[in-house]
Amino acid sequence: MYAQMIKTAGTGVKSPEEMTDQERAFQARIDADEKIEPKDWMPDDYRATLIRQIGQHAHSEIVGQLPEGNWITRAPTLERKAILLAKVQDEAGHGLYLYCAAETLGISRDELTEDLLSGKMKYSSIFNYPTLNWADMGAVGWLVDGAAIMNQVPLQRTSFGPYSRAMVRICKEESFHQRQGYDIMMKMCQGTEEQKQMAQDAMNRTWFPALMMFGPSDKDSVHSTQSMAWKIKINTNDELRQKFVDQTVPQAEYLGLTIPDENVKLNKKTGHYDYSEPDWSEFFEVIKGNGPCNTERLNARNKAWDDGKWVRDGLLAHARKKAARKASAKTAAE
């Protein structure tokens, strides 16, 4: 979901006959569920796909702070402020873990940041939608983080070791995020009629963008086959989307909220809920940069980067002085 529009050099899975000896040995390790570590040999396309996926995942965590950060001071109680602040801090930490994992593949954090700020590298489409009222904090926690967990739990089994290990802690914290969001929605649905209507409005605006988080339909996801063969990706987009719908519909019914899709109903033959496809033309427009908040989000990240230059410069200067003192002390001792 966090690499919704990945482009890779390859378009299909090689047969064993088409592989080199190194590639066959590599695929055998993948098939045996061995973790690939940074210093291990890996195909160039495998490395490139990981850099894009982990980089876009990291960017999503960082940009994902923006829709929530402006609600910290406006949360209705001190407890809610503290919870939301903790959540936003978690997202920053998740970005840090993921940037560190990407750096083991030979790309610097500065390069990844430059690609984000220039618009070359994307982040999850969901963060280009506005959060208009407090109920949106509930919808984001319940639906957006719920969709994230649906994708991230399988990624604990992804084939690249640093990514897999980073996901263990991230998933634990994301489960807290999902629960606090559902708790907000529960409180609002148990409140006044106006509060329940706010919750329904947030649900109406978030439902389809949340479904889009898993990426385009499998028939339009041309690189999924190779990513799944390498176990970079564990489930298909449609598998995860269906699992999310099956989990979320009963939760909405418990809250007394209506899914904004008249086609949602339990299919007794399949045991799954039927649902309508999102408007994929909207999805592709958001990915292209034409969503409600694309410009606002990138402007905010660019401003933060520019405003923080004096801090980075100071830290670098301190590091250089420290290194110089250490070198002088070593020379004097010799």
Short mmCIF file of C-alpha atoms in Angstrom, two decimals:
data_model
loop_
_atom_site.label_atom_id
_atom_site.label_comp_id
_atom_site.label_asym_id
_atom_site.label_seq_id
_atom_site.Cartn_x
_atom_site.Cartn_y
_atom_site.Cartn_z
CA MET A 1 0.00 0.00 0.00
CA TYR A 2 2.84 2.40 0.73
CA ALA A 3 4.37 1.83 -2.69
CA GLN A 4 1.10 2.31 -4.54
CA MET A 5 2.63 3.19 -7.89
CA ILE A 6 5.99 1.40 -7.86
CA LYS A 7 7.87 1.24 -11.18
CA THR A 8 10.45 -1.51 -11.51
CA ALA A 9 12.79 -2.45 -14.33
CA GLY A 10 11.38 -5.94 -14.74
CA THR A 11 7.85 -6.75 -15.78
CA GLY A 12 7.65 -10.47 -15.08
CA VAL A 13 9.08 -13.39 -13.12
CA LYS A 14 12.01 -15.17 -14.73
CA SER A 15 11.85 -18.91 -15.13
CA PRO A 16 14.72 -20.93 -13.55
CA GLU A 17 16.13 -21.44 -17.04
CA GLU A 18 16.32 -17.69 -17.59
CA MET A 19 18.09 -17.05 -14.27
CA THR A 20 21.82 -16.89 -13.69
CA ASP A 21 23.35 -19.21 -11.08
CA GLN A 22 23.40 -16.31 -8.61
CA GLU A 23 19.74 -15.53 -9.26
CA ARG A 24 18.73 -19.17 -8.80
CA ALA A 25 20.64 -19.36 -5.51
CA PHE A 26 19.03 -16.10 -4.40
CA GLN A 27 15.52 -17.31 -5.27
CA ALA A 28 16.19 -20.58 -3.46
CA ARG A 29 16.94 -18.60 -0.28
CA ILE A 30 13.72 -16.62 -0.74
CA ASP A 31 11.71 -19.82 -1.26
CA ALA A 32 13.26 -21.29 1.90
CA ASP A 33 12.09 -18.22 3.88
CA GLU A 34 15.65 -17.10 4.62
CA LYS A 35 16.11 -13.40 5.32
CA ILE A 36 18.21 -11.40 2.88
CA GLU A 37 20.65 -9.11 4.68
CA PRO A 38 22.23 -5.87 3.38
CA LYS A 39 25.65 -7.38 2.57
CA ASP A 40 24.16 -10.37 0.75
CA TRP A 41 24.13 -10.48 -3.03
CA MET A 42 20.78 -9.44 -4.47
CA PRO A 43 19.42 -8.64 -7.97
CA ASP A 44 19.49 -4.98 -8.94
CA ASP A 45 15.70 -4.98 -9.44
CA TYR A 46 15.19 -6.46 -5.96
CA ARG A 47 17.28 -3.66 -4.43
CA ALA A 48 15.54 -0.96 -6.49
CA THR A 49 12.07 -2.27 -5.59
CA LEU A 50 12.95 -2.34 -1.89
CA ILE A 51 14.34 1.21 -1.97
CA ARG A 52 11.14 2.46 -3.54
CA GLN A 53 8.82 0.51 -1.27
CA ILE A 54 10.65 1.25 1.99
CA GLY A 55 11.27 4.86 0.96
CA GLN A 56 7.63 5.47 0.12
CA HIS A 57 6.62 3.75 3.36
CA ALA A 58 8.97 6.01 5.34
CA HIS A 59 7.69 9.13 3.55
CA SER A 60 4.11 8.07 4.32
CA GLU A 61 4.90 7.88 8.03
CA ILE A 62 6.45 11.36 7.99
CA VAL A 63 3.80 13.05 5.84
CA GLY A 64 1.14 11.17 7.81
CA GLN A 65 1.92 13.33 10.82
CA LEU A 66 0.59 16.43 9.05
CA PRO A 67 -3.17 15.68 8.96
CA GLU A 68 -3.08 14.91 12.69
CA GLY A 69 -0.50 17.36 13.99
CA ASN A 70 -2.79 20.37 13.62
CA TRP A 71 -5.38 18.69 15.88
CA ILE A 72 -3.07 18.22 18.87
CA THR A 73 -3.85 21.65 20.34
CA ARG A 74 -7.55 21.34 19.44
CA ALA A 75 -8.21 17.88 20.90
CA PRO A 76 -11.22 18.05 23.26
CA THR A 77 -9.44 16.93 26.47
CA LEU A 78 -5.95 16.88 27.92
CA GLU A 79 -5.96 13.08 27.72
CA ARG A 80 -6.85 13.18 24.01
CA LYS A 81 -4.07 15.72 23.42
CA ALA A 82 -1.52 13.44 25.11
CA ILE A 83 -2.70 10.38 23.16
CA LEU A 84 -2.59 12.19 19.82
CA LEU A 85 0.81 13.67 20.61
CA ALA A 86 2.13 10.19 21.42
CA LYS A 87 0.71 8.88 18.16
CA VAL A 88 2.35 11.62 16.06
CA GLN A 89 5.65 10.94 17.84
CA ASP A 90 5.28 7.26 16.97
CA GLU A 91 4.86 8.12 13.29
CA ALA A 92 8.13 10.08 13.35
CA GLY A 93 9.83 7.06 14.92
CA HIS A 94 8.40 4.75 12.26
CA GLY A 95 9.84 6.98 9.56
CA LEU A 96 13.23 6.84 11.29
CA TYR A 97 13.24 3.02 11.48
CA LEU A 98 12.34 2.79 7.80
CA TYR A 99 14.86 5.36 6.60
CA CYS A 100 17.52 3.38 8.49
CA ALA A 101 16.39 0.18 6.77
CA ALA A 102 16.53 1.89 3.36
CA GLU A 103 20.04 3.22 4.08
CA THR A 104 21.34 -0.35 4.38
CA LEU A 105 20.53 -0.72 0.66
CA GLY A 106 23.01 2.00 -0.28
CA ILE A 107 20.85 5.11 -0.50
CA SER A 108 21.24 8.01 1.92
CA ARG A 109 18.46 9.61 3.92
CA ASP A 110 19.25 12.93 2.24
CA GLU A 111 18.68 11.36 -1.19
CA LEU A 112 15.36 9.91 -0.08
CA THR A 113 14.32 13.26 1.40
CA GLU A 114 15.27 15.11 -1.78
CA ASP A 115 13.14 12.69 -3.81
CA LEU A 116 10.18 13.33 -1.49
CA LEU A 117 10.54 17.11 -1.49
CA SER A 118 10.87 17.24 -5.29
CA GLY A 119 7.80 15.04 -5.77
CA LYS A 120 9.86 12.32 -7.48
CA MET A 121 9.03 9.77 -4.78
CA LYS A 122 5.45 9.36 -3.59
CA TYR A 123 3.74 8.65 -0.29
CA SER A 124 0.38 7.06 0.50
CA SER A 125 -2.49 8.75 -1.33
CA ILE A 126 -4.63 8.89 1.84
CA PHE A 127 -2.55 11.72 3.31
CA ASN A 128 -3.60 14.07 0.54
CA TYR A 129 -7.09 14.35 2.01
CA PRO A 130 -8.05 16.96 4.67
CA THR A 131 -8.99 16.31 8.29
CA LEU A 132 -11.90 18.69 8.81
CA ASN A 133 -13.07 17.97 12.35
CA TRP A 134 -12.24 15.96 15.47
CA ALA A 135 -14.15 12.92 14.20
CA ASP A 136 -11.62 12.69 11.39
CA MET A 137 -9.01 11.80 14.02
CA GLY A 138 -11.17 8.82 14.89
CA ALA A 139 -11.69 7.85 11.26
CA VAL A 140 -7.98 8.16 10.50
CA GLY A 141 -7.03 6.00 13.48
CA TRP A 142 -9.73 3.40 12.88
CA LEU A 143 -9.77 3.18 9.07
CA VAL A 144 -6.40 4.48 7.89
CA ASP A 145 -4.28 2.84 10.57
CA GLY A 146 -6.54 -0.21 10.34
CA ALA A 147 -5.70 -0.46 6.63
CA ALA A 148 -2.03 0.10 7.45
CA ILE A 149 -2.02 -2.78 9.94
CA MET A 150 -3.70 -5.03 7.39
CA ASN A 151 -0.77 -4.41 5.07
CA GLN A 152 2.02 -4.25 7.64
CA VAL A 153 1.42 -7.39 9.68
CA PRO A 154 2.31 -9.61 6.68
CA LEU A 155 5.38 -7.42 6.05
CA GLN A 156 6.87 -8.79 9.26
CA ARG A 157 7.53 -11.85 7.07
CA THR A 158 8.99 -9.89 4.14
CA SER A 159 12.24 -11.28 2.77
CA PHE A 160 14.53 -8.32 3.51
CA GLY A 161 15.78 -8.61 7.10
CA PRO A 162 16.02 -4.93 8.16
CA TYR A 163 12.54 -4.18 6.77
CA SER A 164 11.03 -7.25 8.40
CA ARG A 165 12.51 -6.43 11.81
CA ALA A 166 11.47 -2.76 11.63
CA MET A 167 7.90 -3.88 11.01
CA VAL A 168 7.71 -5.83 14.29
CA ARG A 169 7.80 -2.72 16.46
CA ILE A 170 5.86 -0.60 13.99
CA CYS A 171 2.97 -3.08 13.97
CA LYS A 172 2.75 -3.06 17.76
CA GLU A 173 2.46 0.72 17.81
CA GLU A 174 0.07 0.85 14.85
CA SER A 175 -2.31 -1.46 16.71
CA PHE A 176 -2.46 1.19 19.46
CA HIS A 177 -3.19 3.83 16.83
CA GLN A 178 -6.08 1.81 15.42
CA ARG A 179 -7.59 1.18 18.85
CA GLN A 180 -7.45 4.84 19.88
CA GLY A 181 -9.15 5.83 16.64
CA TYR A 182 -11.93 3.32 17.18
CA ASP A 183 -12.31 4.54 20.75
CA ILE A 184 -12.82 8.11 19.48
CA MET A 185 -15.51 6.91 17.08
CA MET A 186 -17.19 4.88 19.81
CA LYS A 187 -17.33 7.86 22.16
CA MET A 188 -18.77 10.10 19.45
CA CYS A 189 -21.36 7.52 18.41
CA GLN A 190 -22.46 7.24 22.04
CA GLY A 191 -22.70 11.03 22.36
CA THR A 192 -25.14 13.57 21.01
CA GLU A 193 -26.88 13.25 17.65
CA GLU A 194 -24.59 15.98 16.33
CA GLN A 195 -21.49 14.06 17.44
CA LYS A 196 -22.76 10.85 15.82
CA GLN A 197 -23.40 12.77 12.61
CA MET A 198 -19.82 14.07 12.71
CA ALA A 199 -18.60 10.48 13.01
CA GLN A 200 -20.78 9.42 10.05
CA ASP A 201 -19.52 12.35 7.97
CA ALA A 202 -15.90 11.41 8.71
CA MET A 203 -16.70 7.81 7.78
CA ASN A 204 -18.30 8.92 4.50
CA ARG A 205 -15.23 10.93 3.47
CA THR A 206 -12.62 8.38 4.58
CA TRP A 207 -14.06 5.04 3.43
CA PHE A 208 -13.13 5.02 -0.24
CA PRO A 209 -9.74 6.77 0.18
CA ALA A 210 -8.95 4.07 2.78
CA LEU A 211 -9.80 1.35 0.24
CA MET A 212 -7.47 3.06 -2.25
CA MET A 213 -4.58 2.71 0.22
CA PHE A 214 -4.04 -0.88 -0.88
CA GLY A 215 -3.20 0.25 -4.39
CA PRO A 216 -4.89 -0.44 -7.71
CA SER A 217 -6.80 -3.61 -8.52
CA ASP A 218 -4.63 -6.70 -9.08
CA LYS A 219 -5.41 -6.65 -12.79
CA ASP A 220 -3.77 -3.21 -13.00
CA SER A 221 -0.84 -3.95 -10.65
CA VAL A 222 1.69 -5.17 -13.19
CA HIS A 223 4.64 -5.70 -10.82
CA SER A 224 2.92 -7.57 -8.00
CA THR A 225 3.86 -10.99 -9.39
CA GLN A 226 7.60 -10.33 -9.18
CA SER A 227 7.37 -8.61 -5.79
CA MET A 228 5.46 -11.59 -4.40
CA ALA A 229 7.92 -14.07 -5.90
CA TRP A 230 10.67 -12.21 -4.03
CA LYS A 231 8.44 -12.02 -0.93
CA ILE A 232 8.87 -8.27 -0.80
CA LYS A 233 5.10 -8.27 -0.95
CA ILE A 234 3.18 -11.05 0.83
CA ASN A 235 -0.43 -10.52 -0.30
CA THR A 236 -2.04 -9.02 -3.37
CA ASN A 237 -3.77 -5.63 -3.24
CA ASP A 238 -7.23 -7.15 -3.65
CA GLU A 239 -6.63 -9.82 -0.98
CA LEU A 240 -5.74 -7.16 1.57
CA ARG A 241 -8.59 -4.88 0.52
CA GLN A 242 -11.11 -7.73 0.92
CA LYS A 243 -9.71 -8.63 4.34
CA PHE A 244 -9.99 -4.99 5.41
CA VAL A 245 -13.63 -4.77 4.30
CA ASP A 246 -14.50 -8.05 6.04
CA GLN A 247 -13.00 -6.77 9.30
CA THR A 248 -14.36 -3.23 9.16
CA VAL A 249 -18.02 -3.71 8.18
CA PRO A 250 -18.97 -5.50 11.46
CA GLN A 251 -17.10 -2.83 13.44
CA ALA A 252 -19.12 -0.12 11.69
CA GLU A 253 -22.34 -2.00 12.40
CA TYR A 254 -21.43 -2.17 16.09
CA LEU A 255 -20.89 1.59 16.14
CA GLY A 256 -24.20 2.17 14.38
CA LEU A 257 -22.48 3.77 11.39
CA THR A 258 -23.46 3.19 7.77
CA ILE A 259 -20.82 2.20 5.23
CA PRO A 260 -21.15 4.78 2.41
CA ASP A 261 -21.59 2.03 -0.18
CA GLU A 262 -25.03 0.61 -0.94
CA ASN A 263 -23.44 -2.50 -2.43
CA VAL A 264 -21.85 -3.63 0.84
CA LYS A 265 -23.48 -6.88 1.91
CA LEU A 266 -22.41 -10.30 3.11
CA ASN A 267 -22.10 -12.80 0.29
CA LYS A 268 -23.18 -16.11 1.84
CA LYS A 269 -21.58 -18.10 -0.97
CA THR A 270 -18.10 -16.66 -0.51
CA GLY A 271 -18.33 -15.75 3.17
CA HIS A 272 -16.97 -12.30 2.31
CA TYR A 273 -18.57 -8.89 2.00
CA ASP A 274 -19.28 -7.58 -1.49
CA TYR A 275 -18.36 -3.93 -2.01
CA SER A 276 -17.99 -1.30 -4.72
CA GLU A 277 -14.65 -0.51 -6.31
CA PRO A 278 -13.26 2.93 -5.46
CA ASP A 279 -13.15 5.61 -8.13
CA TRP A 280 -9.75 4.74 -9.56
CA SER A 281 -9.68 7.88 -11.72
CA GLU A 282 -9.65 9.87 -8.46
CA PHE A 283 -6.86 7.67 -7.12
CA PHE A 284 -4.64 8.26 -10.15
CA GLU A 285 -5.30 12.00 -10.03
CA VAL A 286 -4.21 12.11 -6.38
CA ILE A 287 -1.09 10.08 -7.21
CA LYS A 288 -0.30 12.56 -10.00
CA GLY A 289 -0.39 15.39 -7.45
CA ASN A 290 -3.90 16.67 -8.03
CA GLY A 291 -5.49 15.68 -4.72
CA PRO A 292 -7.11 18.11 -2.26
CA CYS A 293 -3.95 18.57 -0.17
CA ASN A 294 -0.99 17.46 -2.33
CA THR A 295 0.43 20.96 -2.67
CA GLU A 296 -0.17 21.77 0.99
CA ARG A 297 1.58 18.58 2.19
CA LEU A 298 4.68 19.05 0.04
CA ASN A 299 4.88 22.75 0.90
CA ALA A 300 4.78 21.85 4.61
CA ARG A 301 7.57 19.29 4.24
CA ASN A 302 9.72 21.66 2.18
CA LYS A 303 9.23 24.44 4.73
CA ALA A 304 10.17 22.11 7.59
CA TRP A 305 13.31 21.06 5.70
CA ASP A 306 14.34 24.65 4.99
CA ASP A 307 13.56 25.85 8.52
CA GLY A 308 15.61 23.02 9.99
CA LYS A 309 18.76 23.79 7.99
CA TRP A 310 20.38 25.70 10.87
CA VAL A 311 19.92 22.67 13.14
CA ARG A 312 21.50 20.31 10.61
CA ASP A 313 24.36 22.72 10.00
CA GLY A 314 24.99 23.04 13.74
CA LEU A 315 25.01 19.28 14.26
CA LEU A 316 27.43 18.78 11.36
CA ALA A 317 29.73 21.49 12.67
CA HIS A 318 29.70 19.90 16.12
CA ALA A 319 30.45 16.49 14.62
CA ARG A 320 33.39 17.88 12.65
CA LYS A 321 34.84 19.59 15.73
CA LYS A 322 34.44 16.41 17.76
CA ALA A 323 36.17 14.38 15.04
CA ALA A 324 38.97 16.94 14.80
CA ARG A 325 39.54 16.87 18.59
CA LYS A 326 39.63 13.09 18.53
CA ALA A 327 42.14 13.11 15.66
CA SER A 328 44.33 15.67 17.49
CA ALA A 329 44.28 13.62 20.68
CA LYS A 330 45.27 10.50 18.74
CA THR A 331 48.14 12.35 17.03
CA ALA A 332 49.39 13.72 20.34
CA ALA A 333 49.32 10.26 21.92
CA GLU A 334 51.42 8.87 19.08
#
